[in-house]
Short mmCIF file of C-alpha atoms in Angstrom, two decimals:
data_model
loop_
_atom_site.label_atom_id
_atom_site.label_comp_id
_atom_site.label_asym_id
_atom_site.label_seq_id
_atom_site.Cartn_x
_atom_site.Cartn_y
_atom_site.Cartn_z
CA MET A 10 52.30 -16.06 9.44
CA GLY A 11 49.21 -18.21 9.21
CA GLN A 12 49.35 -19.78 12.62
CA CYS A 13 52.48 -19.91 11.89
CA VAL A 14 49.97 -21.92 10.14
CA THR A 15 51.84 -24.98 8.95
CA LYS A 16 54.44 -24.81 11.65
CA CYS A 17 52.28 -25.50 14.66
CA LYS A 18 50.14 -28.36 15.75
CA ASN A 19 47.32 -26.05 16.74
CA PRO A 20 46.12 -24.37 13.55
CA SER A 21 43.94 -21.94 15.44
CA SER A 22 46.94 -20.02 16.74
CA SER A 23 48.52 -17.06 15.00
CA LEU A 24 50.18 -16.48 11.66
CA GLY A 25 53.38 -14.99 12.99
CA SER A 26 54.36 -17.54 15.61
CA LYS A 27 54.28 -21.24 16.24
CA SER A 28 52.74 -20.74 19.64
CA GLY A 29 50.42 -17.91 18.70
CA ASP A 30 51.69 -15.88 21.68
CA LYS A 31 53.13 -12.46 21.04
CA ASP A 32 56.30 -11.18 22.66
CA PRO A 33 55.12 -10.26 26.17
CA GLY A 34 57.66 -7.49 26.45
CA GLY A 35 56.28 -5.59 23.47
CA LYS A 36 59.71 -4.11 22.75
CA SER A 37 61.00 -2.25 19.76
CA HIS A 38 64.48 -3.56 19.08
CA CYS A 39 65.89 -0.96 16.76
CA LYS A 40 66.78 2.63 17.44
CA LYS A 41 67.63 3.68 13.90
CA GLY A 42 65.92 2.43 10.78
CA VAL A 43 62.88 1.35 12.74
CA GLY A 44 62.22 4.79 14.06
CA GLY A 45 62.04 6.62 10.78
CA GLY A 46 64.94 5.69 8.58
CA ALA A 47 66.57 9.06 8.94
CA GLY A 48 69.88 9.16 7.30
CA GLY A 49 73.11 7.20 7.71
CA GLY A 50 74.37 6.08 11.05
CA GLY A 51 75.76 2.89 12.34
CA GLY A 52 72.38 1.27 12.87
CA VAL A 53 72.89 0.49 16.54
CA CYS A 54 70.06 -1.74 17.72
CA LYS A 55 68.82 -1.45 21.25
CA GLU A 56 65.57 -2.01 23.10
CA GLU A 57 63.12 0.81 23.65
CA ALA A 58 59.80 0.48 25.43
CA GLY A 59 56.67 0.36 23.34
CA PRO A 60 56.03 0.00 19.62
CA VAL A 61 57.28 2.77 17.38
CA CYS A 62 54.40 2.66 14.91
CA ALA A 63 52.14 5.70 15.24
CA LYS A 64 49.01 3.58 15.05
CA SER A 65 47.92 2.10 18.37
CA PRO A 66 46.98 -1.58 18.44
CA SER A 67 43.48 -0.68 19.61
CA ASP A 68 42.89 1.18 16.34
CA LEU A 69 43.57 -1.94 14.30
CA LEU A 70 41.01 -4.67 13.81
CA ALA A 71 42.19 -8.27 13.80
CA ASN A 72 41.35 -8.65 10.14
CA GLY A 73 42.07 -5.06 9.12
CA THR A 74 38.84 -4.70 7.13
CA LYS A 75 37.28 -1.64 8.71
CA LYS A 76 40.64 0.07 8.92
CA MET A 77 41.11 -0.65 5.24
CA GLU A 78 37.72 0.88 4.40
CA ALA A 79 38.62 4.11 6.15
CA GLU A 80 42.14 4.30 4.76
CA SER A 81 41.34 3.34 1.18
CA ARG A 82 39.18 6.44 0.75
CA VAL A 83 42.33 8.54 0.63
CA ILE A 84 44.23 6.23 -1.71
CA SER A 85 44.14 6.46 -5.48
CA SER A 86 41.70 4.08 -7.15
CA HIS A 87 44.74 2.74 -8.99
CA PRO A 88 47.05 1.27 -6.32
CA GLU A 89 49.95 1.06 -8.71
CA ASP A 90 49.79 4.87 -8.97
CA ALA A 91 49.92 5.18 -5.21
CA TRP A 92 53.35 3.55 -5.16
CA LYS A 93 54.57 6.11 -7.72
CA GLU A 94 53.03 9.09 -5.94
CA GLU A 95 54.91 8.34 -2.71
CA PRO A 96 58.60 7.52 -3.31
CA ALA A 97 58.94 6.65 0.38
CA ALA A 98 56.58 6.90 3.31
CA ASN A 99 58.90 9.17 5.28
CA GLY A 100 59.15 11.67 2.39
CA GLU A 101 62.62 10.48 1.38
CA GLU A 102 63.86 8.00 -1.16
CA PHE A 103 64.14 4.59 0.43
CA SER A 104 67.66 3.56 1.26
CA LEU A 105 69.18 0.11 0.80
CA PRO A 106 71.48 0.57 3.83
CA ARG A 107 68.45 1.45 5.97
CA ILE A 108 66.60 -1.63 4.72
CA GLU A 109 69.61 -3.77 5.60
CA GLU A 110 69.79 -2.06 8.98
CA LEU A 111 66.10 -2.74 9.61
CA PHE A 112 66.58 -6.39 8.67
CA GLY A 113 69.45 -6.63 11.12
CA CYS A 114 67.20 -5.53 13.96
CA TYR A 115 65.11 -8.69 13.65
CA LYS A 116 67.40 -11.31 12.13
CA ASP A 117 68.24 -14.46 13.99
CA GLU A 118 71.62 -14.62 15.72
CA GLN A 119 72.54 -17.90 14.03
CA ASP A 120 70.68 -17.69 10.71
CA ASP A 121 70.76 -14.90 8.13
CA ALA A 122 66.97 -14.65 8.24
CA ILE A 123 64.14 -13.33 10.39
CA LEU A 124 62.70 -16.36 12.18
CA GLU A 125 59.82 -16.89 14.59
CA GLU A 126 61.05 -14.74 17.48
CA GLY A 127 62.15 -11.93 15.19
CA MET A 128 58.89 -12.15 13.26
CA GLU A 129 56.89 -11.67 16.45
CA ARG A 130 58.93 -8.58 17.35
CA PHE A 131 58.58 -7.30 13.79
CA CYS A 132 54.78 -7.67 13.89
CA ASN A 133 54.69 -6.10 17.34
CA ASP A 134 56.61 -3.05 16.10
CA LEU A 135 54.30 -2.81 13.08
CA CYS A 136 51.32 -2.85 15.48
CA VAL A 137 49.73 -5.73 13.60
CA ASP A 138 48.41 -9.02 14.90
CA PRO A 139 50.52 -11.83 13.42
CA ALA A 140 47.29 -13.61 12.41
CA GLU A 141 45.76 -10.79 10.39
CA PHE A 142 45.38 -10.26 6.67
CA ARG A 143 47.96 -7.48 6.43
CA VAL A 144 50.72 -9.84 7.53
CA LEU A 145 49.74 -12.18 4.70
CA LEU A 146 49.84 -9.21 2.32
CA LEU A 147 53.32 -8.31 3.48
CA ALA A 148 54.50 -11.89 2.97
CA TRP A 149 52.97 -11.76 -0.53
CA LYS A 150 54.77 -8.53 -1.39
CA PHE A 151 58.00 -10.00 0.02
CA GLN A 152 57.34 -13.25 -1.91
CA ALA A 153 58.21 -15.21 1.22
CA ALA A 154 58.70 -18.92 0.61
CA THR A 155 58.15 -20.08 4.19
CA MET A 156 55.89 -19.09 7.07
CA CYS A 157 57.53 -17.47 10.09
CA LYS A 158 60.59 -16.62 8.02
CA PHE A 159 61.93 -13.78 5.88
CA THR A 160 65.29 -14.40 4.27
CA ARG A 161 67.57 -11.40 3.79
CA LYS A 162 66.83 -11.41 0.05
CA GLU A 163 63.05 -11.61 0.58
CA PHE A 164 63.10 -8.79 3.12
CA VAL A 165 65.35 -6.49 1.13
CA GLU A 166 63.63 -7.08 -2.22
CA GLY A 167 60.22 -6.79 -0.56
CA CYS A 168 61.02 -3.47 1.06
CA LYS A 169 62.37 -2.21 -2.23
CA ALA A 170 59.17 -3.33 -3.98
CA ILE A 171 56.96 -1.37 -1.58
CA LYS A 172 59.48 1.51 -1.34
CA ALA A 173 59.84 1.46 2.43
CA ASP A 174 62.90 1.33 4.66
CA SER A 175 61.43 1.79 8.13
CA ILE A 176 58.65 0.50 10.38
CA GLU A 177 56.69 3.70 9.76
CA GLY A 178 57.26 3.32 6.04
CA ILE A 179 55.88 -0.22 6.00
CA CYS A 180 52.90 0.82 8.16
CA ALA A 181 52.12 3.59 5.70
CA ARG A 182 52.10 1.12 2.80
CA PHE A 183 49.38 -1.12 4.22
CA PRO A 184 46.49 0.92 2.73
CA CYS A 185 48.07 0.62 -0.72
CA MET A 186 48.56 -3.12 -0.29
CA LEU A 187 44.96 -3.59 0.90
CA LEU A 188 43.65 -1.71 -2.12
CA GLU A 189 46.00 -3.45 -4.50
CA ALA A 190 44.75 -6.86 -3.35
CA GLN A 191 41.20 -5.94 -4.34
CA SER A 192 41.87 -6.09 -8.06
CA GLU A 193 40.90 -9.38 -9.67
CA ASP A 194 44.33 -10.21 -11.10
CA ASN A 195 46.21 -9.26 -7.95
CA PHE A 196 43.85 -11.21 -5.72
CA LYS A 197 44.22 -14.28 -7.91
CA ASP A 198 48.00 -13.99 -7.53
CA LEU A 199 47.66 -13.50 -3.75
CA TYR A 200 45.27 -16.45 -3.54
CA ARG A 201 47.65 -18.80 -5.35
CA PHE A 202 50.59 -17.50 -3.34
CA THR A 203 48.72 -18.33 -0.12
CA PHE A 204 48.55 -22.03 -0.98
CA GLN A 205 52.29 -22.24 -1.66
CA PHE A 206 53.03 -20.15 1.41
CA GLY A 207 51.06 -22.58 3.57
CA LEU A 208 53.12 -25.60 2.55
CA ASP A 209 56.02 -26.82 4.65
CA SER A 210 58.76 -26.62 2.06
CA GLU A 211 61.27 -28.32 4.34
CA GLU A 212 59.10 -31.43 4.45
CA GLY A 213 58.30 -31.29 0.75
CA GLN A 214 54.56 -30.95 1.30
CA ARG A 215 52.38 -30.93 -1.82
CA SER A 216 49.00 -30.49 -0.16
CA LEU A 217 47.73 -28.41 2.74
CA HIS A 218 46.53 -30.08 5.91
CA ARG A 219 42.76 -29.65 6.09
CA ASP A 220 42.82 -27.46 9.21
CA ILE A 221 45.57 -25.29 7.78
CA ALA A 222 43.61 -24.84 4.56
CA ILE A 223 40.50 -23.82 6.52
CA ALA A 224 42.48 -21.17 8.41
CA LEU A 225 44.09 -19.86 5.23
CA TRP A 226 40.76 -19.71 3.36
CA ARG A 227 39.31 -17.58 6.13
CA LEU A 228 42.38 -15.35 6.05
CA VAL A 229 42.77 -14.83 2.31
CA PHE A 230 39.07 -13.96 1.89
CA THR A 231 39.21 -11.30 4.62
CA GLN A 232 38.32 -8.36 2.38
CA ASP A 233 35.70 -10.01 0.19
CA THR A 234 34.10 -13.10 1.71
CA PRO A 235 32.18 -15.32 -0.74
CA ALA A 236 28.63 -16.19 0.34
CA ILE A 237 29.40 -19.91 0.12
CA LEU A 238 32.63 -19.80 2.14
CA GLU A 239 31.24 -20.65 5.59
CA CYS A 240 29.18 -23.53 4.17
CA TRP A 241 32.31 -24.89 2.50
CA LEU A 242 34.35 -24.57 5.68
CA ASP A 243 31.57 -26.19 7.72
CA PHE A 244 31.64 -29.09 5.28
CA LEU A 245 35.40 -29.45 5.64
CA THR A 246 35.21 -29.14 9.43
CA GLU A 247 32.56 -31.86 9.72
CA ASN A 248 34.58 -33.75 7.11
CA PRO A 249 31.97 -36.23 5.84
CA SER A 250 34.24 -37.09 2.90
CA GLY A 251 37.19 -37.98 5.15
CA VAL A 252 39.48 -35.50 3.40
CA LYS A 253 42.83 -34.99 5.15
CA GLY A 254 44.56 -32.63 2.75
CA ILE A 255 43.73 -29.99 0.15
CA SER A 256 45.53 -30.27 -3.17
CA ARG A 257 46.69 -27.30 -5.21
CA ASP A 258 44.05 -28.07 -7.84
CA THR A 259 41.25 -28.08 -5.27
CA TRP A 260 42.54 -24.85 -3.75
CA ASN A 261 42.77 -23.08 -7.11
CA MET A 262 39.41 -24.39 -8.35
CA PHE A 263 37.61 -23.20 -5.24
CA LEU A 264 38.29 -19.60 -6.29
CA ASN A 265 36.63 -20.36 -9.64
CA PHE A 266 33.78 -22.05 -7.78
CA THR A 267 33.09 -18.91 -5.71
CA GLN A 268 33.07 -16.80 -8.87
CA VAL A 269 30.74 -18.85 -11.08
CA ILE A 270 28.48 -20.88 -8.76
CA GLY A 271 25.61 -19.03 -7.13
CA PRO A 272 24.93 -19.21 -3.38
CA ASP A 273 21.92 -21.47 -3.99
CA LEU A 274 24.17 -23.92 -5.92
CA SER A 275 21.49 -24.29 -8.58
CA ASN A 276 23.89 -23.80 -11.48
CA TYR A 277 26.36 -26.43 -10.28
CA SER A 278 26.77 -29.40 -12.61
CA GLU A 279 28.66 -32.59 -11.87
CA ASP A 280 29.24 -32.92 -15.60
CA GLU A 281 31.66 -30.02 -15.53
CA ALA A 282 35.32 -30.53 -14.62
CA TRP A 283 35.07 -29.79 -10.90
CA PRO A 284 37.09 -31.76 -8.34
CA SER A 285 35.11 -34.69 -6.93
CA LEU A 286 35.27 -33.08 -3.48
CA PHE A 287 33.03 -30.31 -4.82
CA ASP A 288 30.44 -32.89 -5.90
CA THR A 289 30.39 -34.28 -2.38
CA PHE A 290 30.14 -30.79 -0.90
CA VAL A 291 27.20 -29.75 -3.08
CA GLU A 292 25.29 -32.96 -2.26
CA TRP A 293 26.01 -32.50 1.46
CA GLU A 294 25.04 -28.83 1.45
CA ILE A 295 21.78 -29.36 -0.48
CA GLU A 296 20.81 -32.17 1.91
CA ARG A 297 21.70 -30.01 4.92
CA ARG A 298 19.54 -27.14 3.64
CA LYS A 299 16.67 -29.54 2.95
CA LYS A 300 16.80 -30.88 6.52
CA GLU A 301 16.91 -27.35 7.92
CA ALA A 302 13.86 -26.37 5.86
CA GLU A 303 11.97 -29.45 7.04
CA GLN A 304 12.88 -28.69 10.64
CA ARG A 305 11.65 -25.10 10.33
CA SER A 306 8.38 -26.35 8.83
CA THR A 307 7.91 -28.84 11.66
CA GLU A 308 8.57 -26.17 14.28
CA ALA A 309 6.16 -23.78 12.57
CA LEU A 310 3.18 -26.21 12.67
CA PRO A 311 2.51 -26.05 16.45
CA GLU A 312 2.86 -22.27 16.35
CA ALA A 313 0.29 -22.05 13.55
CA ALA A 314 -2.07 -24.35 15.44
CA ASP A 315 -1.79 -22.27 18.59
CA THR A 316 -2.52 -19.13 16.61
CA GLU A 317 -5.67 -20.67 15.08
CA GLU A 318 -6.93 -21.86 18.48
CA GLY A 319 -6.34 -18.49 19.97
CA GLY A 320 -8.29 -16.84 17.16
CA ALA A 321 -11.24 -19.24 17.52
CA SER A 322 -11.57 -18.60 21.23
#
């Protein structure tokens, strides 16, 4: 998830894998549990051609936004009620043995966790792009501590939280998760989770690499993009301040910034307790807009002169 954002050297690749390449075979690796979670059984895993999710990949946008708009019309306006209305997506109560069985279909042979290869197969069977918003939502609901990895506990507790024990069940929960993330409190929790999720816990990181932060900002604001976001990301990309990493405080305060500062930046004050990076950004952005306005005026002068000459003749 996220490129696997912190795990790869190229932060423009996908969320679910270090390389950004999906499993070329496109295989579903579980016969039971994945297929529908129907009752008992030994949970024998074997390969079957094609994804088992009923939704075709062509129906799903990379960021999930339009799909969400269509799906959310049939979901309760209170997402927490939606979880209660549907005890399990397949019409049955979710089963802990089936969740464990589903986990076993993707877990690493050496580690009791779903790692990069298993994550790519998991996303493939869910018919989602590893780099899209819904994968971030799933990691949030699973409270995953590390990109490209679901521990057994995270997977089991996450499936229990969304009341799903099969691939179809998880697919059916995406509309609820998309709607749930729209509430102010839930989005704030998702937003703060995204920063922690982007850190490399094994290396003890305390700040996000600039390019990783840019990718995660674009991802987390998929459903509701602030007007100032692209200007902010342009500033970070051009990097006039020489920033290399984004601290937790800067990450958290940017959400506040998008909520209280207007797109024209006129109500921004350096006297308030904003991070100094925001001061630099506002100065840079105002100067950039001023230069653009001057350039447009300069380009408009010859056109106006030509129009006047044409009228006189």
